[in-house]
Amino acid sequence: MNEIKRLETTVRGQTISYLELGDGPRTLLLLHGITSDASNWLSTMPALAQRGWRVIAPDQLGFGQSSKPSVPVRPRTLSDMVAPLLDALGLEMVSIVGQSMGGHVAGLFAAQYPERVEALVLVNAGYGLALPEVKDPRDLGHAVTPGGLWALNPATRDDSRRLLEMVFHDQGLVTEELIDGFYADRLGKGDGAVIRSISESWARREDTLESAFTGLERRPVLVIQARQDKVAPYHLGRAIHEGIAGSRFVVLEDCGHAPPLEAPEVFNKTLTEFLV
């Protein structure tokens, strides 16, 4: 099998960098979460490519090696980039897997363009569903997470440690090396502005994932929820499943907010069983 390639294309005047692997007849689009990028899927891509998929994982607008726009980016901004991205890559229909924020983006897109989505997988996508509406910007930080915006946009190494301890159920994975690498990565990628604007959009309840539920009914939708997720807790994943008529629901045990990183084998098995 070929190696993962790093490529780029232009979408609405913005550079979108993406990873690609495989040359199968069907395409799988992987959408990462906030404080992440396409590298989130490095353990997922080979497993799906081996099953005959062409797998594409973009750095979403504002993240990773993609353009950093000067205007605020919202979940709807990101979902509006998906159709022109598919057009630029010559793709009419794809299956989509979205984790966390990526699930929110995937749900909005699939509800708007059902004819372009063969199947949809939402992974720990409940973050934001239970947030109160906030009108005073001074209250945004503590509305987004109990610890404030640091939890999504860590400003110090200690903040990075606390975020990783929230993300992973197995605390043994939160090594000093991981913390150092994550903190350096965040400083180097310059995605703080987009993280803040998306966080503020969540707190203001703009274009919520719930608004897409009706458009996703009775379509091939799998909701994956980790039992020990501290960022988007179990009850929110259950609410997504119950809100999307006809969806399937799979619970991952002994796993936190990032199944592709913490439990890649069981996560990949769950995906391949659904995406037949």
mmCIF file of C-alpha atoms in Angstrom:
data_model
loop_
_atom_site.group_PDB
_atom_site.id
_atom_site.type_symbol
_atom_site.label_atom_id
_atom_site.label_comp_id
_atom_site.label_asym_id
_atom_site.label_seq_id
_atom_site.Cartn_x
_atom_site.Cartn_y
_atom_site.Cartn_z
ATOM 1 C CA MET A 1 0.000 0.000 0.000
ATOM 2 C CA ASN A 2 1.244 3.487 -0.800
ATOM 3 C CA GLU A 3 2.312 5.940 1.893
ATOM 4 C CA ILE A 4 0.068 8.717 3.137
ATOM 5 C CA LYS A 5 0.495 11.788 0.936
ATOM 6 C CA ARG A 6 0.327 15.412 2.054
ATOM 7 C CA LEU A 7 -1.385 17.466 -0.671
ATOM 8 C CA GLU A 8 -3.186 20.782 -0.968
ATOM 9 C CA THR A 9 -5.916 22.420 -3.014
ATOM 10 C CA THR A 10 -7.605 25.810 -3.188
ATOM 11 C CA VAL A 11 -11.158 26.199 -1.898
ATOM 12 C CA ARG A 12 -12.865 29.593 -2.088
ATOM 13 C CA GLY A 13 -9.511 31.312 -2.274
ATOM 14 C CA GLN A 14 -8.170 29.471 0.777
ATOM 15 C CA THR A 15 -5.474 26.801 0.825
ATOM 16 C CA ILE A 16 -6.705 23.504 2.246
ATOM 17 C CA SER A 17 -3.985 21.019 3.127
ATOM 18 C CA TYR A 18 -5.008 17.371 3.349
ATOM 19 C CA LEU A 19 -3.734 13.835 3.787
ATOM 20 C CA GLU A 20 -4.689 11.136 1.290
ATOM 21 C CA LEU A 21 -4.253 7.368 1.172
ATOM 22 C CA GLY A 22 -5.732 4.664 -1.036
ATOM 23 C CA ASP A 23 -7.297 4.591 -4.474
ATOM 24 C CA GLY A 24 -10.512 2.638 -3.963
ATOM 25 C CA PRO A 25 -13.758 3.376 -5.796
ATOM 26 C CA ARG A 26 -15.401 4.934 -2.725
ATOM 27 C CA THR A 27 -14.099 7.893 -0.750
ATOM 28 C CA LEU A 28 -14.091 8.454 2.993
ATOM 29 C CA LEU A 29 -13.711 11.996 4.328
ATOM 30 C CA LEU A 30 -12.342 12.317 7.878
ATOM 31 C CA LEU A 31 -13.020 15.564 9.777
ATOM 32 C CA HIS A 32 -10.957 16.251 12.896
ATOM 33 C CA GLY A 33 -11.966 18.019 16.085
ATOM 34 C CA ILE A 34 -10.948 21.303 17.646
ATOM 35 C CA THR A 35 -7.290 21.661 18.816
ATOM 36 C CA SER A 36 -6.482 18.977 16.241
ATOM 37 C CA ASP A 37 -5.769 18.502 12.537
ATOM 38 C CA ALA A 38 -5.541 15.748 9.931
ATOM 39 C CA SER A 39 -2.827 13.945 11.920
ATOM 40 C CA ASN A 40 -5.631 12.832 14.250
ATOM 41 C CA TRP A 41 -6.400 10.132 11.667
ATOM 42 C CA LEU A 42 -2.944 8.648 11.029
ATOM 43 C CA SER A 43 -3.925 5.349 12.691
ATOM 44 C CA THR A 44 -7.319 5.296 10.978
ATOM 45 C CA MET A 45 -6.352 5.924 7.374
ATOM 46 C CA PRO A 46 -4.378 2.705 6.703
ATOM 47 C CA ALA A 47 -7.112 0.505 8.180
ATOM 48 C CA LEU A 48 -9.739 1.982 5.866
ATOM 49 C CA ALA A 49 -7.483 2.161 2.811
ATOM 50 C CA GLN A 50 -6.756 -1.555 3.243
ATOM 51 C CA ARG A 51 -10.507 -2.126 2.984
ATOM 52 C CA GLY A 52 -10.616 -0.467 -0.425
ATOM 53 C CA TRP A 53 -11.374 3.134 0.467
ATOM 54 C CA ARG A 54 -9.778 6.286 -0.830
ATOM 55 C CA VAL A 55 -9.300 8.165 2.448
ATOM 56 C CA ILE A 56 -8.986 11.950 2.645
ATOM 57 C CA ALA A 57 -8.327 13.862 5.869
ATOM 58 C CA PRO A 58 -8.158 17.656 5.523
ATOM 59 C CA ASP A 59 -6.767 20.183 7.927
ATOM 60 C CA GLN A 60 -9.984 22.151 8.226
ATOM 61 C CA LEU A 61 -9.902 25.879 7.500
ATOM 62 C CA GLY A 62 -7.907 27.647 10.214
ATOM 63 C CA PHE A 63 -6.205 24.475 11.445
ATOM 64 C CA GLY A 64 -2.940 22.691 10.759
ATOM 65 C CA GLN A 65 -1.310 23.650 7.473
ATOM 66 C CA SER A 66 -4.474 25.124 5.941
ATOM 67 C CA SER A 67 -5.054 28.868 5.564
ATOM 68 C CA LYS A 68 -5.686 30.960 8.671
ATOM 69 C CA PRO A 69 -8.445 33.392 7.609
ATOM 70 C CA SER A 70 -8.651 36.861 9.106
ATOM 71 C CA VAL A 71 -12.431 36.616 9.605
ATOM 72 C CA PRO A 72 -14.095 34.568 12.376
ATOM 73 C CA VAL A 73 -14.642 30.883 11.616
ATOM 74 C CA ARG A 74 -17.806 29.130 12.839
ATOM 75 C CA PRO A 75 -18.939 25.514 12.480
ATOM 76 C CA ARG A 76 -21.144 26.652 9.590
ATOM 77 C CA THR A 77 -18.092 28.246 7.952
ATOM 78 C CA LEU A 78 -16.373 24.870 8.032
ATOM 79 C CA SER A 79 -19.397 22.933 6.776
ATOM 80 C CA ASP A 80 -19.752 25.410 3.910
ATOM 81 C CA MET A 81 -16.205 24.500 2.837
ATOM 82 C CA VAL A 82 -16.969 20.796 2.399
ATOM 83 C CA ALA A 83 -18.958 20.915 -0.865
ATOM 84 C CA PRO A 84 -16.398 23.080 -2.702
ATOM 85 C CA LEU A 85 -13.626 20.870 -1.312
ATOM 86 C CA LEU A 86 -15.331 17.818 -2.790
ATOM 87 C CA ASP A 87 -15.774 19.696 -6.063
ATOM 88 C CA ALA A 88 -12.087 20.622 -6.120
ATOM 89 C CA LEU A 89 -11.166 16.961 -5.625
ATOM 90 C CA GLY A 90 -13.640 15.750 -8.249
ATOM 91 C CA LEU A 91 -15.823 13.910 -5.734
ATOM 92 C CA GLU A 92 -19.595 13.700 -6.072
ATOM 93 C CA MET A 93 -20.413 11.515 -3.054
ATOM 94 C CA VAL A 94 -18.466 10.503 0.052
ATOM 95 C CA SER A 95 -18.929 8.861 3.406
ATOM 96 C CA ILE A 96 -17.911 11.099 6.301
ATOM 97 C CA VAL A 97 -16.495 10.437 9.753
ATOM 98 C CA GLY A 98 -16.420 13.452 12.063
ATOM 99 C CA GLN A 99 -14.987 13.512 15.561
ATOM 100 C CA SER A 100 -16.024 16.121 18.138
ATOM 101 C CA MET A 101 -16.164 19.457 16.272
ATOM 102 C CA GLY A 102 -15.710 17.465 13.068
ATOM 103 C CA GLY A 103 -18.931 15.630 13.868
ATOM 104 C CA HIS A 104 -20.756 18.941 14.219
ATOM 105 C CA VAL A 105 -19.381 20.056 10.845
ATOM 106 C CA ALA A 106 -20.196 16.709 9.217
ATOM 107 C CA GLY A 107 -23.756 16.764 10.546
ATOM 108 C CA LEU A 108 -24.430 20.262 9.241
ATOM 109 C CA PHE A 109 -23.060 19.339 5.812
ATOM 110 C CA ALA A 110 -24.914 16.023 5.567
ATOM 111 C CA ALA A 111 -28.230 17.666 6.446
ATOM 112 C CA GLN A 112 -27.699 20.329 3.771
ATOM 113 C CA TYR A 113 -26.353 17.994 1.065
ATOM 114 C CA PRO A 114 -27.853 14.540 1.730
ATOM 115 C CA GLU A 115 -27.352 13.553 -1.902
ATOM 116 C CA ARG A 116 -23.577 13.841 -1.442
ATOM 117 C CA VAL A 117 -23.294 11.695 1.691
ATOM 118 C CA GLU A 118 -23.393 7.919 1.427
ATOM 119 C CA ALA A 119 -22.969 7.304 5.163
ATOM 120 C CA LEU A 120 -22.207 9.413 8.228
ATOM 121 C CA VAL A 121 -20.337 8.592 11.438
ATOM 122 C CA LEU A 122 -20.481 11.007 14.383
ATOM 123 C CA VAL A 123 -17.800 10.357 17.019
ATOM 124 C CA ASN A 124 -18.093 11.912 20.482
ATOM 125 C CA ALA A 125 -19.850 14.805 18.775
ATOM 126 C CA GLY A 126 -21.969 16.038 21.681
ATOM 127 C CA TYR A 127 -19.707 18.829 22.868
ATOM 128 C CA GLY A 128 -21.735 22.013 22.821
ATOM 129 C CA LEU A 129 -25.173 20.378 23.029
ATOM 130 C CA ALA A 130 -25.584 21.084 26.723
ATOM 131 C CA LEU A 131 -23.952 24.504 26.818
ATOM 132 C CA PRO A 132 -26.134 27.388 27.988
ATOM 133 C CA GLU A 133 -26.696 30.283 25.620
ATOM 134 C CA VAL A 134 -24.370 33.147 26.512
ATOM 135 C CA LYS A 135 -25.008 36.724 25.462
ATOM 136 C CA ASP A 136 -22.334 38.521 27.502
ATOM 137 C CA PRO A 137 -18.877 37.862 25.987
ATOM 138 C CA ARG A 138 -17.338 38.107 29.455
ATOM 139 C CA ASP A 139 -19.118 34.874 30.348
ATOM 140 C CA LEU A 140 -17.963 32.904 27.307
ATOM 141 C CA GLY A 141 -14.913 31.281 28.845
ATOM 142 C CA HIS A 142 -16.632 29.492 31.682
ATOM 143 C CA ALA A 143 -19.658 28.651 29.554
ATOM 144 C CA VAL A 144 -17.602 26.746 27.020
ATOM 145 C CA THR A 145 -15.896 24.520 29.602
ATOM 146 C CA PRO A 146 -15.822 24.402 33.394
ATOM 147 C CA GLY A 147 -12.226 25.594 33.253
ATOM 148 C CA GLY A 148 -12.742 28.347 30.727
ATOM 149 C CA LEU A 149 -11.341 28.726 27.235
ATOM 150 C CA TRP A 150 -7.899 27.495 28.308
ATOM 151 C CA ALA A 151 -9.272 23.984 28.021
ATOM 152 C CA LEU A 152 -9.733 24.384 24.282
ATOM 153 C CA ASN A 153 -6.941 26.855 23.561
ATOM 154 C CA PRO A 154 -4.166 26.043 26.053
ATOM 155 C CA ALA A 155 -1.931 29.031 26.705
ATOM 156 C CA THR A 156 0.680 27.297 28.879
ATOM 157 C CA ARG A 157 2.258 23.885 29.253
ATOM 158 C CA ASP A 158 0.187 23.237 32.392
ATOM 159 C CA ASP A 159 -2.961 24.095 30.425
ATOM 160 C CA SER A 160 -1.893 21.543 27.817
ATOM 161 C CA ARG A 161 -1.491 18.928 30.536
ATOM 162 C CA ARG A 162 -4.966 19.622 31.908
ATOM 163 C CA LEU A 163 -6.513 19.429 28.443
ATOM 164 C CA LEU A 164 -4.824 16.104 27.667
ATOM 165 C CA GLU A 165 -5.933 14.734 31.034
ATOM 166 C CA MET A 166 -9.501 15.644 30.020
ATOM 167 C CA VAL A 167 -9.156 14.079 26.575
ATOM 168 C CA PHE A 168 -7.659 10.714 27.557
ATOM 169 C CA HIS A 169 -9.302 8.188 29.847
ATOM 170 C CA ASP A 170 -6.034 6.273 30.281
ATOM 171 C CA GLN A 171 -3.930 8.791 32.173
ATOM 172 C CA GLY A 172 -0.844 6.683 31.486
ATOM 173 C CA LEU A 173 -0.977 8.026 27.939
ATOM 174 C CA VAL A 174 -0.475 11.593 29.176
ATOM 175 C CA THR A 175 3.312 11.480 29.278
ATOM 176 C CA GLU A 176 5.682 14.413 29.634
ATOM 177 C CA GLU A 177 6.756 13.804 26.038
ATOM 178 C CA LEU A 178 3.143 13.997 24.838
ATOM 179 C CA ILE A 179 2.543 17.208 26.781
ATOM 180 C CA ASP A 180 5.692 18.831 25.389
ATOM 181 C CA GLY A 181 4.816 17.808 21.841
ATOM 182 C CA PHE A 182 1.209 18.955 22.101
ATOM 183 C CA TYR A 183 2.139 22.332 23.584
ATOM 184 C CA ALA A 184 4.826 22.989 20.966
ATOM 185 C CA ASP A 185 2.428 21.912 18.227
ATOM 186 C CA ARG A 186 -0.277 24.302 19.401
ATOM 187 C CA LEU A 187 2.172 27.204 19.570
ATOM 188 C CA GLY A 188 3.496 26.462 16.095
ATOM 189 C CA LYS A 189 0.209 26.100 14.230
ATOM 190 C CA GLY A 190 -1.342 29.444 15.045
ATOM 191 C CA ASP A 191 -4.905 28.152 15.352
ATOM 192 C CA GLY A 192 -5.783 30.046 18.525
ATOM 193 C CA ALA A 193 -8.056 32.543 16.762
ATOM 194 C CA VAL A 194 -10.175 29.900 15.051
ATOM 195 C CA ILE A 195 -10.435 27.871 18.265
ATOM 196 C CA ARG A 196 -11.698 30.945 20.092
ATOM 197 C CA SER A 197 -14.231 31.919 17.403
ATOM 198 C CA ILE A 198 -15.641 28.389 17.191
ATOM 199 C CA SER A 199 -15.830 28.190 20.984
ATOM 200 C CA GLU A 200 -17.735 31.465 21.081
ATOM 201 C CA SER A 201 -20.104 30.191 18.387
ATOM 202 C CA TRP A 202 -20.822 27.102 20.496
ATOM 203 C CA ALA A 203 -21.505 29.239 23.542
ATOM 204 C CA ARG A 204 -23.917 31.370 21.518
ATOM 205 C CA ARG A 205 -25.687 28.219 20.258
ATOM 206 C CA GLU A 206 -25.208 29.124 16.574
ATOM 207 C CA ASP A 207 -26.041 26.450 13.964
ATOM 208 C CA THR A 208 -26.193 23.702 16.543
ATOM 209 C CA LEU A 209 -25.846 20.030 15.690
ATOM 210 C CA GLU A 210 -29.427 19.539 16.887
ATOM 211 C CA SER A 211 -30.595 21.796 14.066
ATOM 212 C CA ALA A 212 -29.390 19.121 11.623
ATOM 213 C CA PHE A 213 -31.127 16.141 13.244
ATOM 214 C CA THR A 214 -34.236 16.215 11.050
ATOM 215 C CA GLY A 215 -32.133 16.302 7.894
ATOM 216 C CA LEU A 216 -30.235 13.205 9.020
ATOM 217 C CA GLU A 217 -33.229 11.018 9.815
ATOM 218 C CA ARG A 218 -33.475 7.557 8.272
ATOM 219 C CA ARG A 219 -30.091 7.832 6.631
ATOM 220 C CA PRO A 220 -27.088 5.559 7.313
ATOM 221 C CA VAL A 221 -25.837 7.251 10.487
ATOM 222 C CA LEU A 222 -23.636 5.700 13.152
ATOM 223 C CA VAL A 223 -23.162 7.490 16.466
ATOM 224 C CA ILE A 224 -20.016 6.394 18.316
ATOM 225 C CA GLN A 225 -19.711 7.458 21.939
ATOM 226 C CA ALA A 226 -16.923 6.693 24.397
ATOM 227 C CA ARG A 227 -18.260 5.802 27.824
ATOM 228 C CA GLN A 228 -15.532 7.693 29.706
ATOM 229 C CA ASP A 229 -15.497 10.841 27.559
ATOM 230 C CA LYS A 230 -15.085 13.813 29.911
ATOM 231 C CA VAL A 231 -15.280 16.449 27.157
ATOM 232 C CA ALA A 232 -18.506 15.298 25.475
ATOM 233 C CA PRO A 233 -20.015 12.960 28.080
ATOM 234 C CA TYR A 234 -21.923 9.772 27.353
ATOM 235 C CA HIS A 235 -25.406 11.237 27.849
ATOM 236 C CA LEU A 236 -24.790 13.705 25.005
ATOM 237 C CA GLY A 237 -23.902 10.922 22.589
ATOM 238 C CA ARG A 238 -27.046 9.095 23.640
ATOM 239 C CA ALA A 239 -29.038 12.291 22.990
ATOM 240 C CA ILE A 240 -27.613 12.524 19.462
ATOM 241 C CA HIS A 241 -28.574 8.924 18.757
ATOM 242 C CA GLU A 242 -32.084 9.418 20.108
ATOM 243 C CA GLY A 243 -32.447 12.659 18.145
ATOM 244 C CA ILE A 244 -31.574 11.068 14.785
ATOM 245 C CA ALA A 245 -34.284 8.582 13.875
ATOM 246 C CA GLY A 246 -32.896 5.323 12.540
ATOM 247 C CA SER A 247 -29.311 5.928 13.642
ATOM 248 C CA ARG A 248 -27.136 3.188 15.096
ATOM 249 C CA PHE A 249 -25.376 3.615 18.444
ATOM 250 C CA VAL A 250 -22.087 2.036 19.511
ATOM 251 C CA VAL A 251 -20.472 2.643 22.898
ATOM 252 C CA LEU A 252 -16.705 2.321 23.307
ATOM 253 C CA GLU A 253 -15.657 1.234 26.787
ATOM 254 C CA ASP A 254 -12.507 2.360 28.602
ATOM 255 C CA CYS A 255 -11.968 5.244 26.186
ATOM 256 C CA GLY A 256 -12.069 9.027 26.340
ATOM 257 C CA HIS A 257 -12.662 11.821 23.847
ATOM 258 C CA ALA A 258 -10.188 10.726 21.153
ATOM 259 C CA PRO A 259 -10.897 7.108 20.124
ATOM 260 C CA PRO A 260 -8.695 7.271 16.992
ATOM 261 C CA LEU A 261 -5.738 7.981 19.296
ATOM 262 C CA GLU A 262 -6.639 6.107 22.482
ATOM 263 C CA ALA A 263 -8.331 2.989 21.098
ATOM 264 C CA PRO A 264 -7.432 2.778 17.394
ATOM 265 C CA GLU A 265 -7.990 -0.957 16.982
ATOM 266 C CA VAL A 266 -11.520 -1.078 18.367
ATOM 267 C CA PHE A 267 -12.340 2.247 16.722
ATOM 268 C CA ASN A 268 -11.157 1.061 13.306
ATOM 269 C CA LYS A 269 -13.036 -2.218 13.722
ATOM 270 C CA THR A 270 -16.232 -0.302 14.541
ATOM 271 C CA LEU A 271 -15.815 1.862 11.447
ATOM 272 C CA THR A 272 -15.070 -0.990 9.058
ATOM 273 C CA GLU A 273 -18.048 -3.007 10.298
ATOM 274 C CA PHE A 274 -20.359 -0.076 9.587
ATOM 275 C CA LEU A 275 -18.779 1.129 6.353
ATOM 276 C CA VAL A 276 -19.238 -2.089 4.369
#
